[in-house]
Structure formats: structure tokens, C-alpha cells
Short mmCIF file of C-alpha atoms in Angstrom, two decimals:
data_model
loop_
_atom_site.label_atom_id
_atom_site.label_comp_id
_atom_site.label_asym_id
_atom_site.label_seq_id
_atom_site.Cartn_x
_atom_site.Cartn_y
_atom_site.Cartn_z
CA MET A 1 -35.40 -53.04 -19.41
CA VAL A 2 -32.48 -53.75 -17.03
CA HIS A 3 -31.43 -50.19 -16.48
CA GLY A 4 -32.93 -46.70 -16.32
CA THR A 5 -31.98 -43.31 -17.45
CA TRP A 6 -32.81 -39.72 -16.54
CA GLY A 7 -35.74 -37.53 -17.45
CA ALA A 8 -38.84 -35.81 -16.05
CA TYR A 9 -39.18 -38.42 -13.26
CA ALA A 10 -36.86 -39.81 -10.59
CA GLY A 11 -36.13 -42.58 -13.05
CA VAL A 12 -37.22 -43.52 -16.53
CA VAL A 13 -37.01 -46.76 -18.49
CA PRO A 14 -37.54 -45.71 -22.07
CA ALA A 15 -40.25 -47.45 -24.15
CA ASN A 16 -39.36 -50.37 -26.36
CA ASN A 17 -41.49 -49.71 -29.39
CA ARG A 18 -40.31 -52.83 -31.20
CA LEU A 19 -41.72 -55.05 -28.44
CA GLY A 20 -44.66 -52.75 -27.67
CA ILE A 21 -43.44 -52.06 -24.13
CA PRO A 22 -44.35 -48.60 -22.87
CA ALA A 23 -41.99 -46.39 -20.86
CA ILE A 24 -41.70 -46.93 -17.10
CA HIS A 25 -41.89 -43.69 -15.05
CA LEU A 26 -40.59 -44.13 -11.51
CA GLN A 27 -41.30 -41.32 -9.06
CA ASP A 28 -40.80 -40.44 -5.43
CA GLY A 29 -42.33 -41.25 -3.24
CA PRO A 30 -43.76 -42.54 0.01
CA GLN A 31 -44.94 -39.04 1.01
CA GLY A 32 -46.43 -37.94 -2.33
CA VAL A 33 -45.20 -36.77 -5.70
CA GLY A 34 -41.66 -35.46 -5.37
CA ASP A 35 -38.75 -34.37 -7.52
CA ASN A 36 -39.79 -30.75 -8.10
CA VAL A 37 -43.19 -31.59 -9.60
CA GLU A 38 -45.52 -28.67 -9.16
CA GLU A 39 -49.19 -28.51 -8.12
CA VAL A 40 -49.07 -31.51 -5.86
CA THR A 41 -50.48 -32.27 -2.38
CA CYS A 42 -48.43 -32.05 0.78
CA TRP A 43 -49.48 -35.31 2.46
CA PRO A 44 -49.14 -36.18 6.17
CA SER A 45 -46.19 -38.42 6.94
CA ALA A 46 -46.67 -42.16 6.77
CA LEU A 47 -45.76 -42.31 10.46
CA THR A 48 -48.53 -39.92 11.28
CA VAL A 49 -51.05 -42.06 9.40
CA ALA A 50 -49.64 -45.20 11.11
CA ALA A 51 -50.28 -43.51 14.48
CA SER A 52 -54.01 -43.76 13.71
CA TRP A 53 -53.69 -47.57 14.30
CA ASP A 54 -56.13 -47.91 11.37
CA PRO A 55 -55.20 -50.09 8.43
CA GLU A 56 -58.15 -48.79 6.48
CA MET A 57 -56.88 -45.21 6.94
CA MET A 58 -53.46 -46.30 5.63
CA HIS A 59 -55.11 -47.95 2.62
CA ALA A 60 -57.07 -44.78 1.89
CA PHE A 61 -53.98 -42.59 2.29
CA ALA A 62 -51.90 -44.74 -0.08
CA SER A 63 -54.75 -45.03 -2.60
CA ALA A 64 -55.21 -41.25 -2.73
CA MET A 65 -51.49 -40.66 -3.21
CA ALA A 66 -51.49 -43.18 -6.03
CA VAL A 67 -54.34 -41.32 -7.81
CA GLU A 68 -52.24 -38.14 -7.78
CA GLN A 69 -49.14 -40.00 -8.91
CA LYS A 70 -51.05 -41.51 -11.77
CA THR A 71 -52.37 -38.13 -12.93
CA LYS A 72 -48.73 -37.00 -13.09
CA GLY A 73 -47.72 -39.89 -15.34
CA THR A 74 -46.16 -42.12 -12.69
CA ASN A 75 -46.53 -45.85 -13.08
CA VAL A 76 -44.15 -46.97 -10.30
CA LEU A 77 -44.56 -45.12 -6.96
CA LEU A 78 -41.23 -45.40 -5.06
CA GLY A 79 -42.74 -46.40 -1.74
CA PRO A 80 -43.69 -47.46 0.84
CA MET A 81 -40.69 -47.38 3.14
CA VAL A 82 -41.06 -50.16 5.72
CA ASN A 83 -37.65 -50.16 7.39
CA ILE A 84 -38.08 -50.52 11.14
CA ALA A 85 -37.51 -47.38 13.20
CA ARG A 86 -34.76 -48.81 15.40
CA VAL A 87 -32.41 -45.84 15.43
CA PRO A 88 -34.31 -42.94 17.06
CA GLN A 89 -32.55 -40.14 15.09
CA ALA A 90 -32.78 -41.96 11.71
CA GLY A 91 -33.52 -39.35 9.02
CA ARG A 92 -36.34 -41.20 7.32
CA ASN A 93 -38.27 -42.52 10.29
CA PHE A 94 -41.13 -40.17 9.39
CA GLU A 95 -41.67 -42.31 6.24
CA SER A 96 -41.75 -45.52 8.19
CA MET A 97 -44.52 -47.60 9.85
CA GLY A 98 -42.85 -47.34 13.31
CA GLU A 99 -40.72 -49.60 15.43
CA ASP A 100 -42.84 -52.64 15.92
CA PRO A 101 -42.36 -55.41 13.22
CA TYR A 102 -45.88 -56.87 13.53
CA PHE A 103 -47.59 -53.43 13.38
CA ALA A 104 -45.31 -52.34 10.46
CA ALA A 105 -46.23 -55.52 8.58
CA ILE A 106 -49.99 -54.77 8.86
CA MET A 107 -49.64 -51.13 7.91
CA GLY A 108 -47.11 -51.79 5.14
CA ALA A 109 -49.38 -54.35 3.51
CA ALA A 110 -52.34 -51.96 3.68
CA ASN A 111 -50.23 -49.25 2.06
CA ILE A 112 -49.23 -51.54 -0.85
CA GLN A 113 -52.78 -52.65 -1.44
CA GLY A 114 -53.85 -48.98 -1.45
CA ILE A 115 -51.26 -47.98 -4.02
CA GLN A 116 -51.80 -50.90 -6.32
CA SER A 117 -55.58 -50.57 -6.21
CA GLN A 118 -55.13 -47.58 -8.55
CA GLY A 119 -53.35 -49.51 -11.32
CA ILE A 120 -49.81 -48.41 -10.54
CA LEU A 121 -47.04 -50.40 -8.81
CA GLY A 122 -45.64 -49.81 -5.45
CA CYS A 123 -41.93 -50.22 -4.71
CA LEU A 124 -41.12 -51.77 -1.35
CA LYS A 125 -38.00 -50.19 0.19
CA HIS A 126 -35.30 -50.29 1.37
CA TRP A 127 -34.40 -53.99 1.35
CA ALA A 128 -32.82 -54.63 3.79
CA LEU A 129 -31.64 -53.39 7.18
CA ASN A 130 -31.36 -49.82 5.94
CA ASP A 131 -32.38 -48.23 9.20
CA GLN A 132 -30.23 -45.14 9.40
CA GLU A 133 -29.20 -42.35 6.99
CA GLN A 134 -25.78 -41.51 8.34
CA ASP A 135 -23.13 -43.28 6.21
CA ARG A 136 -25.92 -45.29 4.60
CA ALA A 137 -23.84 -45.87 1.45
CA ASP A 138 -20.98 -47.38 3.40
CA ILE A 139 -22.29 -48.91 6.61
CA ASP A 140 -22.03 -52.65 7.12
CA VAL A 141 -24.93 -53.99 9.21
CA ASN A 142 -23.89 -57.17 11.02
CA VAL A 143 -26.93 -59.15 12.14
CA ASP A 144 -27.76 -62.75 12.98
CA GLU A 145 -30.58 -64.54 11.13
CA ARG A 146 -32.94 -64.73 14.17
CA THR A 147 -32.77 -60.99 14.73
CA ALA A 148 -33.24 -60.29 11.01
CA HIS A 149 -36.26 -62.58 10.75
CA GLU A 150 -37.94 -61.40 13.95
CA LEU A 151 -37.41 -57.68 13.68
CA TYR A 152 -36.39 -56.53 10.19
CA PHE A 153 -38.02 -58.90 7.71
CA PRO A 154 -41.72 -59.16 8.75
CA ALA A 155 -42.91 -55.93 7.14
CA PHE A 156 -41.23 -56.84 3.82
CA GLU A 157 -42.61 -60.35 3.87
CA ALA A 158 -46.13 -59.05 4.56
CA ALA A 159 -45.93 -56.59 1.68
CA ILE A 160 -44.75 -59.39 -0.62
CA LYS A 161 -47.72 -61.47 0.37
CA ALA A 162 -49.89 -58.42 -0.37
CA GLY A 163 -48.66 -58.54 -3.97
CA VAL A 164 -46.10 -55.74 -4.22
CA GLY A 165 -44.71 -55.40 -7.75
CA THR A 166 -41.16 -54.13 -7.14
CA VAL A 167 -38.61 -54.06 -4.41
CA MET A 168 -35.69 -51.59 -4.04
CA CYS A 169 -32.40 -52.92 -2.67
CA SER A 170 -30.59 -50.55 -0.28
CA TYR A 171 -27.23 -48.75 -0.22
CA ASN A 172 -25.75 -50.52 2.81
CA LYS A 173 -23.90 -53.74 3.22
CA VAL A 174 -25.27 -56.65 5.27
CA ASN A 175 -22.74 -59.03 6.87
CA GLY A 176 -19.97 -57.73 4.60
CA THR A 177 -21.72 -57.61 1.22
CA TYR A 178 -23.62 -54.81 -0.47
CA VAL A 179 -27.31 -55.61 -0.49
CA CYS A 180 -27.68 -55.00 -4.24
CA GLU A 181 -25.25 -57.83 -4.86
CA ASN A 182 -26.10 -59.95 -1.90
CA LYS A 183 -27.38 -63.31 -3.13
CA ALA A 184 -28.47 -64.43 0.34
CA LEU A 185 -30.85 -61.47 0.52
CA LEU A 186 -31.95 -61.05 -3.11
CA THR A 187 -32.35 -64.74 -3.96
CA ARG A 188 -32.49 -66.96 -0.89
CA GLU A 189 -34.60 -64.66 1.29
CA LEU A 190 -36.55 -62.49 -1.05
CA ARG A 191 -37.39 -64.93 -3.83
CA ASP A 192 -36.91 -68.49 -2.57
CA ARG A 193 -38.27 -68.04 0.93
CA MET A 194 -40.71 -65.10 0.67
CA GLY A 195 -41.83 -65.98 -2.87
CA PHE A 196 -41.33 -62.55 -4.41
CA GLN A 197 -42.19 -62.61 -8.10
CA GLY A 198 -41.61 -59.09 -9.21
CA TRP A 199 -38.36 -57.23 -10.05
CA VAL A 200 -35.62 -55.80 -7.87
CA MET A 201 -34.28 -52.37 -8.69
CA SER A 202 -31.28 -50.74 -7.04
CA ASP A 203 -31.57 -47.62 -4.97
CA TRP A 204 -30.22 -44.68 -6.93
CA TYR A 205 -26.54 -45.37 -7.64
CA ALA A 206 -26.51 -48.36 -5.28
CA THR A 207 -25.26 -50.75 -7.97
CA HIS A 208 -21.64 -51.72 -7.54
CA SER A 209 -21.03 -54.40 -10.20
CA SER A 210 -22.45 -56.02 -13.29
CA THR A 211 -21.73 -59.75 -13.03
CA THR A 212 -21.84 -60.08 -9.27
CA ALA A 213 -25.07 -58.08 -8.93
CA ALA A 214 -26.86 -59.81 -11.84
CA LEU A 215 -25.98 -63.27 -10.59
CA ALA A 216 -26.98 -62.34 -7.07
CA GLY A 217 -30.49 -61.36 -8.20
CA LEU A 218 -30.48 -57.67 -9.04
CA ASP A 219 -32.76 -57.02 -12.02
CA GLN A 220 -32.49 -53.32 -12.75
CA GLU A 221 -29.87 -50.68 -12.18
CA MET A 222 -31.25 -47.24 -11.39
CA PRO A 223 -31.14 -44.55 -12.50
CA GLY A 224 -28.28 -44.97 -15.03
CA PHE A 225 -26.40 -47.76 -16.81
CA GLY A 226 -22.86 -47.73 -15.52
CA TYR A 227 -22.98 -51.46 -14.79
CA PHE A 228 -26.14 -52.87 -16.44
CA GLY A 229 -25.47 -51.25 -19.78
CA THR A 230 -22.53 -52.20 -21.98
CA ARG A 231 -20.73 -54.01 -19.19
CA LEU A 232 -23.61 -56.42 -18.64
CA SER A 233 -24.25 -56.98 -22.31
CA ASP A 234 -20.52 -57.76 -22.74
CA ASP A 235 -20.75 -60.16 -19.79
CA ILE A 236 -23.65 -61.95 -21.47
CA LYS A 237 -21.86 -62.10 -24.89
CA ASN A 238 -18.78 -63.57 -23.15
CA GLY A 239 -20.87 -66.20 -21.29
CA ILE A 240 -20.02 -64.78 -17.86
CA VAL A 241 -23.69 -64.09 -17.19
CA ARG A 242 -26.06 -66.67 -18.66
CA GLN A 243 -29.37 -65.78 -20.23
CA ALA A 244 -30.87 -68.83 -18.53
CA PRO A 245 -29.95 -70.66 -15.31
CA PRO A 246 -27.40 -73.50 -15.63
CA PRO A 247 -28.75 -77.04 -16.02
CA GLY A 248 -30.45 -78.33 -12.91
CA HIS A 249 -31.28 -74.83 -11.67
CA THR A 250 -34.96 -74.88 -11.09
CA GLN A 251 -35.90 -71.29 -10.13
CA THR A 252 -38.60 -69.86 -12.33
CA HIS A 253 -39.18 -66.35 -10.87
CA THR A 254 -41.43 -64.64 -13.42
CA GLY A 255 -40.19 -61.17 -12.59
CA HIS A 256 -36.49 -61.92 -12.69
CA LEU A 257 -35.20 -59.98 -15.66
CA ILE A 258 -31.61 -61.17 -15.83
CA CYS A 259 -31.30 -64.94 -15.32
CA ARG A 260 -34.83 -66.00 -16.30
CA PRO A 261 -35.45 -69.38 -17.85
CA LYS A 262 -36.59 -69.27 -21.50
#
């Protein structure tokens, strides 16, 4: 459950028949069914729908996309993308909810509610401060807490309050640490402050470690198992990563797959 593999979808977590857990099919994305699937709808961009200034329209848009995803076997839709459009030439602005944090929060929450009204999970992305495509795997975003909280976090927090099931951590670094192994972002902000109860998956190939990422709060490596396969199981066997928090550690996040209390 803590890593994916490849298959007919963007990512697949194989079924665990012993425990009666069905396969998880993760599929792009925020603009409709992707990854070379045929006979699908070409939807308007999320930014176009956001320009309606109509949360009900955004809800209907996301709900209809979710219906099509579900018919194609998807059970985790890899969207919405709620990064703030702060860099004008950013390559994925068309997937966003625009440049205003309050407006993006309203529209992002409506999108999540629309997706999950159809019995599949949305995946909120890309947490956090992943606002440009150029050098996105290497860039280090240096930001103070006030700026992060006022501009970049509101859309994520609103979607979490709306009940989003999964969050995708991004490629970039924030203040010197890769997001997918950044404890301040994955545990302190996302879980402790915002109250997120689902699971955190990495963006595709955005995992950089086993122990560091697991202890920081990453739950699932996607799409492969370079770090959360044998390396992680060895870390657990050797006591480097605990199966339960240490004594006195009181976090009880129900969706946290790695360091969850028994």
C-alpha cells in the first residue's frame, strides 16, 4: 500500500487479496481522463471554468469529469491543481484556479466536492509552492511563513476542509528541503495545523529517500518502489523507521500509512 507500480493507469497500487483490499487506479487528471485513454471528453480548462466566477459550475464540471473517470476504472482522480498562478508563464496555469488565494480556495473546494460526490477520490496537488514548470524538479522556493500562509496555502486548506482524500507532494524544494521529505510541510502544516486525515503520495518520481521521507510524513511513493519498497521494509526491520510513533507521540492521523499508531 505504500508504493505503486505501472499499468494501464498513471499509477496502480495492486490489490491485496489476503486483506480484501481492491486495487487503486490513479489517473490523470485535472482536465479529464489522460494517459492515452481513448474515447474520452476534451474538457475546458479549469481556469476557463474558474473564469465563470460560479462555484456551482465548478462543482458540475468536476462531477461530470469524475463520472467519466469512474467509467474508465479510475478511483483516484489526480486533481485538482490549486497552485496559485503567480508566475505568468507557468506551464500549468491553465489547470489552476487563478492568482487570487481566496478565489482559488472557493473554487478548489467546489472542485473537490464535485469529484468526490461521484464516489471516487480527488488528489489535491501540488503541495506546496509548485508554481512554475521550469526546473520544477530542482528549484528551491524560499518563502517566509506569512507569505506562504496568506498566498499559497489557503486553497489547499479549503480543499482539506472540504474533505479531500489524498494530497500529492511536489517536486520542488521549499526552504532547502524537498517537499516530499519536508516534515514542516507534510506533518506540521498539512496534518497538525490543517487537520488533513488522508494519505500523501509523491508526485511521479518525486521521492528522494526512504527513512527521511517516511518520518517526514510521506505515505506513498509513486509510481514505483525505488525507496518505499525493499529499502523501507529493511528500515522497518532494522528499527530505523518505527511501525508506531515513539512513546509520548500523540498524533493519530487515520490516513497516515507509515507511522500510524496501532
